[in-house]
Structure formats: C-alpha cells, structure tokens
mmCIF file of C-alpha atoms and ligand atoms in Angstrom:
data_model
loop_
_atom_site.group_PDB
_atom_site.id
_atom_site.type_symbol
_atom_site.label_atom_id
_atom_site.label_comp_id
_atom_site.label_asym_id
_atom_site.label_seq_id
_atom_site.Cartn_x
_atom_site.Cartn_y
_atom_site.Cartn_z
ATOM 1 C CA UNK P 5 -12.826 -29.354 -34.823
ATOM 2 C CA UNK P 6 -9.498 -30.684 -33.560
ATOM 3 C CA UNK P 7 -7.168 -28.251 -31.831
ATOM 4 C CA UNK P 8 -3.762 -29.590 -32.743
ATOM 5 C CA UNK P 9 -1.620 -27.991 -30.091
ATOM 6 C CA UNK P 10 -2.299 -27.408 -26.420
ATOM 7 C CA UNK P 11 -1.634 -23.780 -25.631
ATOM 8 C CA UNK P 12 -0.408 -23.298 -22.098
ATOM 9 C CA UNK P 13 -1.234 -19.920 -20.622
ATOM 10 C CA UNK P 14 0.930 -18.379 -17.896
ATOM 11 C CA UNK P 15 -1.808 -19.069 -15.328
ATOM 12 C CA UNK P 16 -2.217 -22.704 -16.358
ATOM 13 C CA UNK P 17 1.526 -23.213 -16.309
ATOM 14 C CA UNK P 18 2.090 -21.734 -12.853
ATOM 15 C CA UNK P 19 -0.838 -23.676 -11.404
ATOM 16 C CA UNK P 20 0.497 -26.885 -12.902
ATOM 17 C CA UNK P 21 3.951 -26.190 -11.432
ATOM 18 C CA UNK P 22 2.332 -25.626 -8.071
ATOM 19 C CA UNK P 23 0.904 -29.124 -8.030
ATOM 20 C CA UNK P 24 4.464 -30.430 -7.652
ATOM 21 C CA UNK P 25 4.652 -28.922 -4.161
ATOM 22 C CA UNK P 26 2.601 -30.429 -1.354
ATOM 23 C CA UNK P 27 2.436 -27.355 0.822
ATOM 24 C CA UNK P 28 2.188 -24.698 -1.895
ATOM 25 C CA UNK P 29 -0.467 -22.090 -1.209
ATOM 26 C CA UNK P 30 -0.787 -20.691 -4.721
ATOM 27 C CA UNK P 31 0.516 -17.307 -3.654
ATOM 28 C CA UNK P 32 3.400 -17.344 -6.105
ATOM 29 C CA UNK P 33 1.087 -18.099 -9.043
ATOM 30 C CA UNK P 34 -1.166 -15.300 -7.823
ATOM 31 C CA UNK P 35 1.787 -12.947 -7.718
ATOM 32 C CA UNK P 36 2.917 -13.933 -11.222
ATOM 33 C CA UNK P 37 -0.632 -13.490 -12.494
ATOM 34 C CA UNK P 38 -0.704 -9.979 -11.010
ATOM 35 C CA UNK P 39 2.634 -9.156 -12.650
ATOM 36 C CA UNK P 40 1.313 -10.523 -15.974
ATOM 37 C CA UNK P 41 -1.733 -8.262 -15.663
ATOM 38 C CA UNK P 42 0.360 -5.139 -15.047
ATOM 39 C CA UNK P 43 2.616 -6.132 -17.956
ATOM 40 C CA UNK P 44 -0.379 -6.328 -20.303
ATOM 41 C CA UNK P 45 -1.458 -2.837 -19.289
ATOM 42 C CA UNK P 46 2.048 -1.438 -19.757
ATOM 43 C CA UNK P 47 2.251 -3.217 -23.102
ATOM 44 C CA UNK P 48 -0.889 -1.442 -24.307
ATOM 45 C CA UNK P 49 0.550 1.907 -23.306
ATOM 46 C CA UNK P 50 4.004 1.235 -24.802
ATOM 47 C CA UNK P 51 2.275 0.409 -28.069
ATOM 48 C CA UNK P 52 0.489 3.755 -28.036
ATOM 49 C CA UNK P 53 3.783 5.630 -27.753
ATOM 50 C CA UNK P 54 3.577 8.518 -30.209
ATOM 51 C CA UNK P 55 -0.236 8.588 -30.198
ATOM 52 C CA UNK P 56 -1.132 9.265 -26.602
ATOM 53 C CA UNK P 57 0.621 11.927 -24.552
ATOM 54 C CA UNK P 58 2.992 9.508 -22.898
ATOM 55 C CA UNK P 59 6.357 10.296 -24.433
ATOM 56 C CA UNK P 60 9.013 12.441 -22.829
ATOM 57 C CA UNK P 61 10.009 13.529 -19.382
ATOM 58 C CA UNK P 62 7.715 13.606 -16.390
ATOM 59 C CA UNK P 63 9.643 16.642 -15.138
ATOM 60 C CA UNK P 64 10.985 15.004 -11.978
ATOM 61 C CA UNK P 65 14.129 13.185 -10.865
ATOM 62 C CA UNK P 66 14.138 9.872 -9.010
ATOM 63 C CA UNK P 67 16.078 9.196 -5.801
ATOM 64 C CA UNK P 68 19.087 8.235 -7.915
ATOM 65 C CA UNK P 69 19.182 11.618 -9.648
ATOM 66 C CA UNK P 70 17.880 10.288 -12.961
ATOM 67 C CA UNK P 71 15.313 11.970 -15.177
ATOM 68 C CA UNK P 72 11.961 10.152 -14.897
ATOM 69 C CA UNK P 73 9.908 9.594 -18.063
ATOM 70 C CA UNK P 74 6.110 9.613 -18.183
ATOM 71 C CA UNK P 75 6.101 5.936 -19.096
ATOM 72 C CA UNK P 76 8.370 5.134 -16.104
ATOM 73 C CA UNK P 77 5.657 6.592 -13.882
ATOM 74 C CA UNK P 78 2.832 4.849 -15.712
ATOM 75 C CA UNK P 79 4.572 1.469 -15.429
ATOM 76 C CA UNK P 80 5.477 2.092 -11.791
ATOM 77 C CA UNK P 81 1.858 2.910 -10.948
ATOM 78 C CA UNK P 82 0.557 -0.178 -12.768
ATOM 79 C CA UNK P 83 2.919 -2.606 -11.038
ATOM 80 C CA UNK P 84 2.444 -0.931 -7.665
ATOM 81 C CA UNK P 85 -1.346 -0.943 -8.117
ATOM 82 C CA UNK P 86 -1.808 -4.597 -9.064
ATOM 83 C CA UNK P 87 0.538 -5.815 -6.344
ATOM 84 C CA UNK P 88 -1.085 -3.601 -3.727
ATOM 85 C CA UNK P 89 -4.608 -4.650 -4.643
ATOM 86 C CA UNK P 90 -3.701 -8.299 -5.136
ATOM 87 C CA UNK P 91 -3.481 -10.636 -2.169
ATOM 88 C CA UNK P 92 -0.070 -12.199 -2.778
ATOM 89 C CA UNK P 93 2.411 -9.486 -1.930
ATOM 90 C CA UNK P 94 3.249 -7.962 1.446
ATOM 91 C CA UNK P 95 5.296 -5.063 0.121
ATOM 92 C CA UNK P 96 7.336 -3.716 -2.753
ATOM 93 C CA UNK P 97 10.443 -1.765 -3.639
ATOM 94 C CA UNK P 98 10.870 -0.067 -6.994
ATOM 95 C CA UNK P 99 13.469 1.945 -8.847
ATOM 96 C CA UNK P 100 10.954 4.784 -8.867
ATOM 97 C CA UNK P 101 10.087 4.807 -5.143
ATOM 98 C CA UNK P 102 12.630 6.336 -2.746
ATOM 99 C CA UNK P 103 11.754 3.797 -0.054
ATOM 100 C CA UNK P 104 10.071 0.397 0.137
ATOM 101 C CA UNK P 105 6.274 0.292 0.581
ATOM 102 C CA UNK P 106 4.639 -1.977 3.156
ATOM 103 C CA UNK P 107 1.084 -2.906 2.144
ATOM 104 C CA UNK P 108 -0.805 -2.549 5.359
ATOM 105 C CA UNK P 109 -4.195 -4.093 4.609
ATOM 106 C CA UNK P 110 -5.073 -7.412 6.301
ATOM 107 C CA UNK P 111 -4.705 -9.603 3.191
ATOM 108 C CA UNK P 112 -1.299 -8.176 2.249
ATOM 109 C CA UNK P 113 0.056 -8.468 5.785
ATOM 110 C CA UNK P 114 -0.770 -12.185 5.601
ATOM 111 C CA UNK P 115 1.193 -12.609 2.344
ATOM 112 C CA UNK P 116 4.551 -14.300 2.376
ATOM 113 C CA UNK P 117 6.293 -12.543 -0.525
ATOM 114 C CA UNK P 118 7.872 -9.187 -1.247
ATOM 115 C CA UNK P 119 8.605 -7.992 -4.756
ATOM 116 C CA UNK P 120 11.285 -5.620 -6.078
ATOM 117 C CA UNK P 121 11.084 -4.232 -9.589
ATOM 118 C CA UNK P 122 12.394 -1.913 -12.252
ATOM 119 C CA UNK P 123 9.045 -0.933 -13.778
ATOM 120 C CA UNK P 124 10.502 0.293 -17.043
ATOM 121 C CA UNK P 125 14.026 -0.600 -18.049
ATOM 122 C CA UNK P 126 15.758 1.138 -20.927
ATOM 123 C CA UNK P 127 13.520 4.169 -20.653
ATOM 124 C CA UNK P 128 15.859 6.274 -22.787
ATOM 125 C CA UNK P 129 14.725 4.011 -25.663
ATOM 126 C CA UNK P 130 11.001 4.720 -25.281
ATOM 127 C CA UNK P 131 10.822 7.807 -27.442
ATOM 128 C CA UNK P 132 12.513 6.097 -30.390
ATOM 129 C CA UNK P 133 10.576 2.824 -30.670
ATOM 130 C CA UNK P 134 13.313 0.597 -29.310
ATOM 131 C CA UNK P 135 12.458 -2.315 -27.017
ATOM 132 C CA UNK P 136 12.067 -1.626 -23.319
ATOM 133 C CA UNK P 137 11.261 -3.963 -20.445
ATOM 134 C CA UNK P 138 10.309 -4.627 -16.847
ATOM 135 C CA UNK P 139 12.430 -6.596 -14.353
ATOM 136 C CA UNK P 140 11.168 -8.207 -11.128
ATOM 137 C CA UNK P 141 12.452 -10.189 -8.208
ATOM 138 C CA UNK P 142 10.495 -12.109 -5.546
ATOM 139 C CA UNK P 143 11.670 -13.025 -2.026
ATOM 140 C CA UNK P 144 10.014 -14.795 0.852
ATOM 141 C CA UNK P 145 9.727 -12.208 3.625
ATOM 142 C CA UNK P 146 11.854 -12.601 6.761
ATOM 143 C CA UNK P 147 9.363 -10.871 9.047
ATOM 144 C CA UNK P 148 6.430 -12.787 10.528
ATOM 145 C CA UNK P 149 3.254 -13.097 8.476
ATOM 146 C CA UNK P 150 0.573 -10.816 9.867
ATOM 147 C CA UNK P 151 3.041 -7.997 10.599
ATOM 148 C CA UNK P 152 4.292 -5.173 8.366
ATOM 149 C CA UNK P 153 7.351 -5.851 6.230
ATOM 150 C CA UNK P 154 10.544 -3.943 7.019
ATOM 151 C CA UNK P 155 13.778 -3.033 5.205
ATOM 152 C CA UNK P 156 15.446 -6.376 6.054
ATOM 153 C CA UNK P 157 12.872 -8.149 3.863
ATOM 154 C CA UNK P 158 14.226 -6.217 0.885
ATOM 155 C CA UNK P 159 17.952 -6.472 1.656
ATOM 156 C CA UNK P 160 18.331 -10.216 1.183
ATOM 157 C CA UNK P 161 21.120 -11.610 -1.001
ATOM 158 C CA UNK P 162 19.993 -12.629 -4.484
ATOM 159 C CA UNK P 163 20.567 -16.294 -3.759
ATOM 160 C CA UNK P 164 17.395 -16.184 -1.638
ATOM 161 C CA UNK P 165 15.180 -15.193 -4.575
ATOM 162 C CA UNK P 166 12.169 -17.451 -4.926
ATOM 163 C CA UNK P 167 11.469 -16.270 -8.459
ATOM 164 C CA UNK P 168 12.710 -13.593 -10.831
ATOM 165 C CA UNK P 169 11.683 -12.502 -14.269
ATOM 166 C CA UNK P 170 11.376 -9.847 -16.912
ATOM 167 C CA UNK P 171 9.089 -8.682 -19.664
ATOM 168 C CA UNK P 172 10.420 -7.443 -23.026
ATOM 169 C CA UNK P 173 8.067 -5.081 -24.826
ATOM 170 C CA UNK P 174 9.635 -5.797 -28.191
ATOM 171 C CA UNK P 175 8.583 -6.915 -31.646
ATOM 172 C CA UNK P 176 6.421 -9.226 -29.577
ATOM 173 C CA UNK P 177 5.891 -9.009 -25.832
ATOM 174 C CA UNK P 178 7.553 -11.814 -23.913
ATOM 175 C CA UNK P 179 7.482 -12.603 -20.201
ATOM 176 C CA UNK P 180 10.279 -14.835 -18.924
ATOM 177 C CA UNK P 181 10.428 -16.052 -15.341
ATOM 178 C CA UNK P 182 12.635 -18.398 -13.380
ATOM 179 C CA UNK P 183 12.193 -20.421 -10.234
ATOM 180 C CA UNK P 184 14.787 -22.893 -9.027
ATOM 181 C CA UNK P 185 13.061 -25.480 -11.206
ATOM 182 C CA UNK P 186 13.766 -23.734 -14.522
ATOM 183 C CA UNK P 187 13.320 -20.752 -16.812
ATOM 184 C CA UNK P 188 10.298 -20.442 -19.083
ATOM 185 C CA UNK P 189 9.151 -17.789 -21.538
ATOM 186 C CA UNK P 190 5.616 -16.766 -22.528
ATOM 187 C CA UNK P 191 4.681 -14.674 -25.538
ATOM 188 C CA UNK P 192 1.660 -12.384 -25.338
ATOM 189 C CA UNK P 193 -1.010 -13.452 -27.819
ATOM 190 C CA UNK P 194 -2.778 -10.123 -28.370
ATOM 191 C CA UNK P 195 -5.834 -11.823 -29.898
ATOM 192 C CA UNK P 196 -6.716 -13.502 -26.585
ATOM 193 C CA UNK P 197 -4.769 -11.219 -24.235
ATOM 194 C CA UNK P 198 -2.879 -14.106 -22.654
ATOM 195 C CA UNK P 199 0.789 -14.908 -22.162
ATOM 196 C CA UNK P 200 1.256 -18.348 -23.777
ATOM 197 C CA UNK P 201 4.185 -20.695 -23.221
ATOM 198 C CA UNK P 202 6.568 -20.207 -26.148
ATOM 199 C CA UNK P 203 10.076 -20.853 -24.738
ATOM 200 C CA UNK P 204 10.011 -23.830 -22.402
ATOM 201 C CA UNK P 205 12.961 -24.711 -20.189
ATOM 202 C CA UNK P 206 15.342 -22.041 -21.517
ATOM 203 C CA UNK P 207 19.043 -22.941 -21.332
ATOM 204 C CA UNK P 208 21.742 -20.345 -21.932
ATOM 205 C CA UNK P 209 24.207 -21.756 -24.502
ATOM 206 C CA UNK P 210 27.593 -22.446 -22.863
ATOM 207 C CA UNK P 211 29.394 -20.460 -25.568
ATOM 208 C CA UNK P 212 28.541 -17.563 -27.820
ATOM 209 C CA UNK P 213 29.869 -14.842 -30.067
ATOM 210 C CA UNK P 214 28.087 -11.746 -28.821
ATOM 211 C CA UNK P 215 29.491 -9.158 -26.407
ATOM 212 C CA UNK P 216 27.342 -6.323 -25.142
ATOM 213 C CA UNK P 217 28.882 -3.261 -23.534
ATOM 214 C CA UNK P 218 28.640 0.514 -23.858
ATOM 215 C CA UNK P 219 31.699 0.999 -26.024
ATOM 216 C CA UNK P 220 31.567 4.754 -25.560
ATOM 217 C CA UNK P 221 32.860 4.172 -22.029
ATOM 218 C CA UNK P 222 35.967 2.284 -23.240
ATOM 219 C CA UNK P 223 38.497 4.827 -21.932
ATOM 220 C CA UNK P 224 36.690 5.002 -18.587
ATOM 221 C CA UNK P 225 37.037 1.246 -18.007
ATOM 222 C CA UNK P 226 39.988 -0.257 -16.138
ATOM 223 C CA UNK P 227 42.809 -1.983 -17.999
ATOM 224 C CA UNK P 228 41.464 -5.498 -17.415
ATOM 225 C CA UNK P 229 38.135 -4.653 -19.042
ATOM 226 C CA UNK P 230 39.877 -2.873 -21.920
ATOM 227 C CA UNK P 231 42.089 -5.942 -22.508
ATOM 228 C CA UNK P 232 39.058 -8.247 -22.489
ATOM 229 C CA UNK P 233 37.231 -6.093 -25.047
ATOM 230 C CA UNK P 234 40.302 -6.073 -27.296
ATOM 231 C CA UNK P 235 40.470 -9.845 -26.986
ATOM 232 C CA UNK P 236 36.817 -10.133 -28.050
ATOM 233 C CA UNK P 237 37.667 -8.068 -31.125
ATOM 234 C CA UNK P 238 40.976 -9.701 -31.994
ATOM 235 C CA UNK P 239 40.575 -13.394 -31.222
ATOM 236 C CA UNK P 240 40.823 -15.675 -34.211
ATOM 237 C CA UNK P 241 38.200 -18.044 -35.575
ATOM 238 C CA UNK P 242 40.025 -20.939 -33.825
ATOM 239 C CA UNK P 243 39.645 -19.064 -30.544
ATOM 240 C CA UNK P 244 35.939 -18.590 -31.207
ATOM 241 C CA UNK P 245 36.194 -15.022 -32.455
ATOM 242 C CA UNK P 246 35.976 -12.314 -33.469
ATOM 243 C CA UNK P 247 32.919 -11.585 -31.392
ATOM 244 C CA UNK P 248 30.028 -9.440 -32.580
ATOM 245 C CA UNK P 249 29.100 -6.296 -30.635
ATOM 246 C CA UNK P 250 25.389 -5.908 -29.893
ATOM 247 C CA UNK P 251 24.244 -3.206 -27.461
ATOM 248 C CA UNK P 252 20.659 -1.999 -27.351
ATOM 249 C CA UNK P 253 20.943 0.019 -24.148
ATOM 250 C CA UNK P 254 18.117 -1.705 -22.329
ATOM 251 C CA UNK P 255 19.554 -4.607 -20.391
ATOM 252 C CA UNK P 256 16.285 -6.537 -20.623
ATOM 253 C CA UNK P 257 16.596 -6.727 -24.404
ATOM 254 C CA UNK P 258 20.374 -7.215 -24.397
ATOM 255 C CA UNK P 259 20.337 -10.017 -21.827
ATOM 256 C CA UNK P 260 17.219 -11.657 -23.315
ATOM 257 C CA UNK P 261 19.026 -11.940 -26.657
ATOM 258 C CA UNK P 262 22.225 -13.251 -25.061
ATOM 259 C CA UNK P 263 20.289 -15.750 -22.947
ATOM 260 C CA UNK P 264 18.756 -17.275 -26.067
ATOM 261 C CA UNK P 265 21.744 -16.994 -28.426
ATOM 262 C CA UNK P 266 24.746 -17.116 -26.092
ATOM 263 C CA UNK P 267 26.835 -14.076 -25.234
ATOM 264 C CA UNK P 268 28.232 -11.847 -22.512
ATOM 265 C CA UNK P 269 26.736 -8.578 -21.221
ATOM 266 C CA UNK P 270 28.933 -6.247 -19.183
ATOM 267 C CA UNK P 271 28.320 -3.036 -17.292
ATOM 268 C CA UNK P 272 31.762 -2.576 -15.693
ATOM 269 C CA UNK P 273 32.689 0.143 -13.202
ATOM 270 C CA UNK P 274 33.794 3.367 -14.873
ATOM 271 C CA UNK P 275 35.900 6.271 -13.636
ATOM 272 C CA UNK P 276 32.690 8.259 -12.943
ATOM 273 C CA UNK P 277 30.732 5.295 -11.558
ATOM 274 C CA UNK P 278 33.224 3.214 -9.564
ATOM 275 C CA UNK P 279 30.430 0.927 -8.288
ATOM 276 C CA UNK P 280 28.886 0.472 -11.731
ATOM 277 C CA UNK P 281 25.573 1.864 -12.921
ATOM 278 C CA UNK P 282 23.075 -0.963 -12.602
ATOM 279 C CA UNK P 283 21.093 -1.518 -9.448
ATOM 280 C CA UNK P 284 21.861 -4.708 -7.523
ATOM 281 C CA UNK P 285 18.401 -5.472 -6.192
ATOM 282 C CA UNK P 286 16.118 -5.051 -9.179
ATOM 283 C CA UNK P 287 18.471 -5.184 -12.187
ATOM 284 C CA UNK P 288 21.512 -7.397 -11.416
ATOM 285 C CA UNK P 289 20.024 -9.943 -8.993
ATOM 286 C CA UNK P 290 16.975 -10.979 -11.039
ATOM 287 C CA UNK P 291 19.099 -11.457 -14.159
ATOM 288 C CA UNK P 292 21.811 -13.266 -12.194
ATOM 289 C CA UNK P 293 19.187 -15.676 -10.842
ATOM 290 C CA UNK P 294 17.564 -16.285 -14.243
ATOM 291 C CA UNK P 295 20.942 -16.713 -15.957
ATOM 292 C CA UNK P 296 22.302 -19.122 -13.335
ATOM 293 C CA UNK P 297 19.165 -21.273 -13.409
ATOM 294 C CA UNK P 298 19.582 -21.347 -17.215
ATOM 295 C CA UNK P 299 23.207 -22.530 -16.839
ATOM 296 C CA UNK P 300 25.108 -19.232 -17.186
ATOM 297 C CA UNK P 301 27.061 -17.138 -14.678
ATOM 298 C CA UNK P 302 26.903 -13.623 -13.219
ATOM 299 C CA UNK P 303 29.496 -11.713 -11.179
ATOM 300 C CA UNK P 304 30.531 -8.159 -10.347
ATOM 301 C CA UNK P 305 33.974 -8.989 -11.730
ATOM 302 C CA UNK P 306 35.185 -10.447 -8.419
ATOM 303 C CA UNK P 307 32.211 -11.967 -6.634
ATOM 304 C CA UNK P 308 29.111 -13.908 -7.591
ATOM 305 C CA UNK P 309 26.222 -11.420 -7.809
ATOM 306 C CA UNK P 310 23.826 -13.725 -5.925
ATOM 307 C CA UNK P 311 26.150 -13.844 -2.875
ATOM 308 C CA UNK P 312 26.362 -10.077 -2.371
ATOM 309 C CA UNK P 313 24.593 -8.959 0.801
ATOM 310 C CA UNK P 314 22.917 -5.640 -0.029
ATOM 311 C CA UNK P 315 23.200 -2.749 2.379
ATOM 312 C CA UNK P 316 20.862 -0.257 0.667
ATOM 313 C CA UNK P 317 17.753 -0.470 -1.480
ATOM 314 C CA UNK P 318 19.163 1.324 -4.501
ATOM 315 C CA UNK P 319 22.714 -0.025 -4.256
ATOM 316 C CA UNK P 320 24.662 -0.218 -7.513
ATOM 317 C CA UNK P 321 26.856 -3.009 -8.782
ATOM 318 C CA UNK P 322 29.101 -3.796 -11.708
ATOM 319 C CA UNK P 323 27.733 -6.665 -13.791
ATOM 320 C CA UNK P 324 29.337 -9.334 -15.973
ATOM 321 C CA UNK P 325 26.779 -11.912 -17.038
ATOM 322 C CA UNK P 326 26.280 -14.564 -19.661
ATOM 323 C CA UNK P 327 27.326 -17.864 -21.165
ATOM 324 C CA UNK P 328 29.503 -19.927 -18.808
ATOM 325 C CA UNK P 329 32.437 -20.337 -21.207
ATOM 326 C CA UNK P 330 32.561 -16.596 -21.884
ATOM 327 C CA UNK P 331 32.735 -15.751 -18.182
ATOM 328 C CA UNK P 332 36.191 -17.306 -17.529
ATOM 329 C CA UNK P 333 37.997 -14.072 -16.648
ATOM 330 C CA UNK P 334 35.096 -12.673 -14.610
ATOM 331 C CA UNK P 335 34.655 -15.537 -12.152
HETATM 332 P P1 AHG F 408 16.701 2.368 -16.617
HETATM 333 O O1 AHG F 408 16.068 2.796 -17.892
HETATM 334 O O2 AHG F 408 15.799 1.495 -15.781
HETATM 335 O O3 AHG F 408 17.304 3.498 -15.810
HETATM 336 O O4 AHG F 408 17.922 1.348 -16.933
HETATM 337 C C1 AHG F 408 18.786 1.577 -18.003
HETATM 338 C C2 AHG F 408 20.017 0.734 -17.796
HETATM 339 C C3 AHG F 408 20.041 -0.598 -18.519
HETATM 340 O O5 AHG F 408 18.869 -1.118 -18.957
HETATM 341 C C4 AHG F 408 20.952 -0.375 -19.678
HETATM 342 O O6 AHG F 408 21.613 -1.541 -20.034
HETATM 343 C C5 AHG F 408 21.856 0.700 -19.201
HETATM 344 O O7 AHG F 408 21.111 1.459 -18.284
HETATM 345 C C6 AHG F 408 22.337 1.563 -20.315
HETATM 346 O O8 AHG F 408 23.223 2.487 -19.815
HETATM 347 P P2 AHG F 408 24.201 3.326 -20.756
HETATM 348 O O9 AHG F 408 23.334 4.248 -21.547
HETATM 349 O O10 AHG F 408 25.101 4.024 -19.776
HETATM 350 O O11 AHG F 408 24.960 2.338 -21.611
HETATM 351 MN MN1 MN F 409 16.770 -0.338 -15.569
HETATM 352 MN MN1 MN F 410 13.807 1.835 -15.044
#
C-alpha cells in the first residue's frame, strides 16, 4: 500500500522545528504537546455539551466579577493539570485563577517557560452550540531556573512571547500556534486523536472586507470609532467596501476567521469599560503575536499591543487587530 501524503502530527512538526536550533532542549515541544493533550480533553467535553451535566453556570464569580461556567472550570482544570504534571512549565496564570501559580516540584522549578491562558474563550456561546476556544501565551521566565517563579515572570510585554496560540472548538477542532518563525495550524483528526498539520505558514491577507465588533455598543464608543464603523459601512466598491459585519462573540473564532480571510476585529473602549474588556495578557497579547508573525497588526488604538508593559495579571486593554491595510487609522 502506498500512502500518498505525509501527515505531519503536531508532535512531529514541533520536533522537526526544534532541529533547526542547536541548543534547543525540547521543552517548548513538550509544552505544546501538553497543551495539545489538554485541548483534546476539552474538545471531548465540549462535544458532549447537552448530554453530560456540563452546561450552565458553576455558581461562582471569577476575580474579574464574571459568571463562571462549568465548562470554564473543566477547561481550567485540564490545562492547569497537564501543565502542572508535565515537565516543561514552571508556572501558570489563567483567567480563572485570581493569582499566578508557581509549580513547586523539582522538575517544574527546572523548567524555563511560564504559560498564561484563557482556558475557555467565548463561554457565553457554550450553551448554544457556537464555537468556543482556548488562548495561550508562552514566555521564557526571568527568574533563575531552579527557583520558584514570581509575578515578574508573568508581567512581561507581549513582544517577549516565545510562542502563542489558540484552539478553536468549531465545526472541526483546530490548534494554531506561532513562534517567531511562523504560524501553523493543525486540525484534530478524531479517528487517530492527533492534531495534523492542515494550515502551514499562515499569512494574514493584507486587505479584507470583514469587520468584527459588538455593534450593540455603538453609542458607547468614542466618535473616532463610530466614524470608522460608518466608513466601513459606507465606503464604495472602489474604496474596497462596503465591508461585511461578522461577530461571533468569541474572539478565538472571530480572529481565526479574519486571520485566514482578511479582516479587522475591534474591541474598543466603551463608556462603561474605558480600558476595554479583553485581557491584555491572555487574550490580546497572544493574538497580537500570532497576527504580527502572520503579517498583520495589533494596537490598543494608540500603541502597539506587544509593546505594552503590563502592571497587573488581569489587566484589560482595548484591541484593534487584523489585516495591515485595514489598520491604517489604528496605528
Ligand atoms: P471569555 O468568555 O473568556 O470571558 O471571553 C469573551 C470575550 C471574547 O472572546 C469576545 O470577543 C468578547 O468577550 C465578547 O464580548 P461582548 O459580548 O461584550 O461583545
Ligand atoms: Mn476570553
Ligand atoms: Mn474565558
């Protein structure tokens, strides 16, 4: 039998990438493998939504005052568990933990990476069968190997990310991750339980026709944002318009689509949320890194997202992100 096409699994791909670096230790591939494992477990659970008792609220609020869903907790426990029991991560921070967690076993203390994540993004979509996701960000720790990580390891500007990625639990389950060398996407083949390379070397188209924003907030946006939205709606075919509005309400799905098709995603400040809604460290930064490596841009409206120096773990930021030609007024 001749197998016509070589299928690259996530593990094979990361190990092959590693061979390009003389002093690579394999820790990053280990970390990505652990994340892939947690993603597969979350995927199984997301697919049982409606059957098992996993829909609805968990009955608690997180540190940001948001209602936590049962699946938020499940995903948080899975990602925390694999990273804690793996040997490639020295500590984590998550949307669902008030504070960072230092893994204090010997193997973890020797690890060089920390990971920040949003275990389940778009959780308001869970109960209605709309795509949700996971977002993650990896930094090299600043503290010495062999010691416990501290808050400084988690408050690094996004430009220092070593890798960032996301998983979309959608009509198929796709894991996309970026390092400085490029962005690649892997689709879960449920028959073998492996993420297989399906989108190699993703580039964000320089132009596009899609804008993604919560239109219900229109009258809470400032005048500049309102003018931009009107322009997207009114510009003529010669000016590349009119644009099409697409807004799923889980940024993983919205930005994944725009990354592949071209487009702009915005979560501007509003009257009620003057610093925006999205979290800098595990929502904005990973997507800013992925998008920039793919050729796009990401700012808070004034400043490049990746240059912002965070001052708190759950800090919020406005976000304008997407195709380079559509980002003119947000640079
Ligand atoms: P999370 O479910 O992790 O709290 O994040 C939801 C975020 C983001 O994914 C999405 O784009 C945005 O919130 C939607 O907010 P609005 O409902 O205010 O538009
Ligand atoms: Mn989120
Ligand atoms: Mn979340």
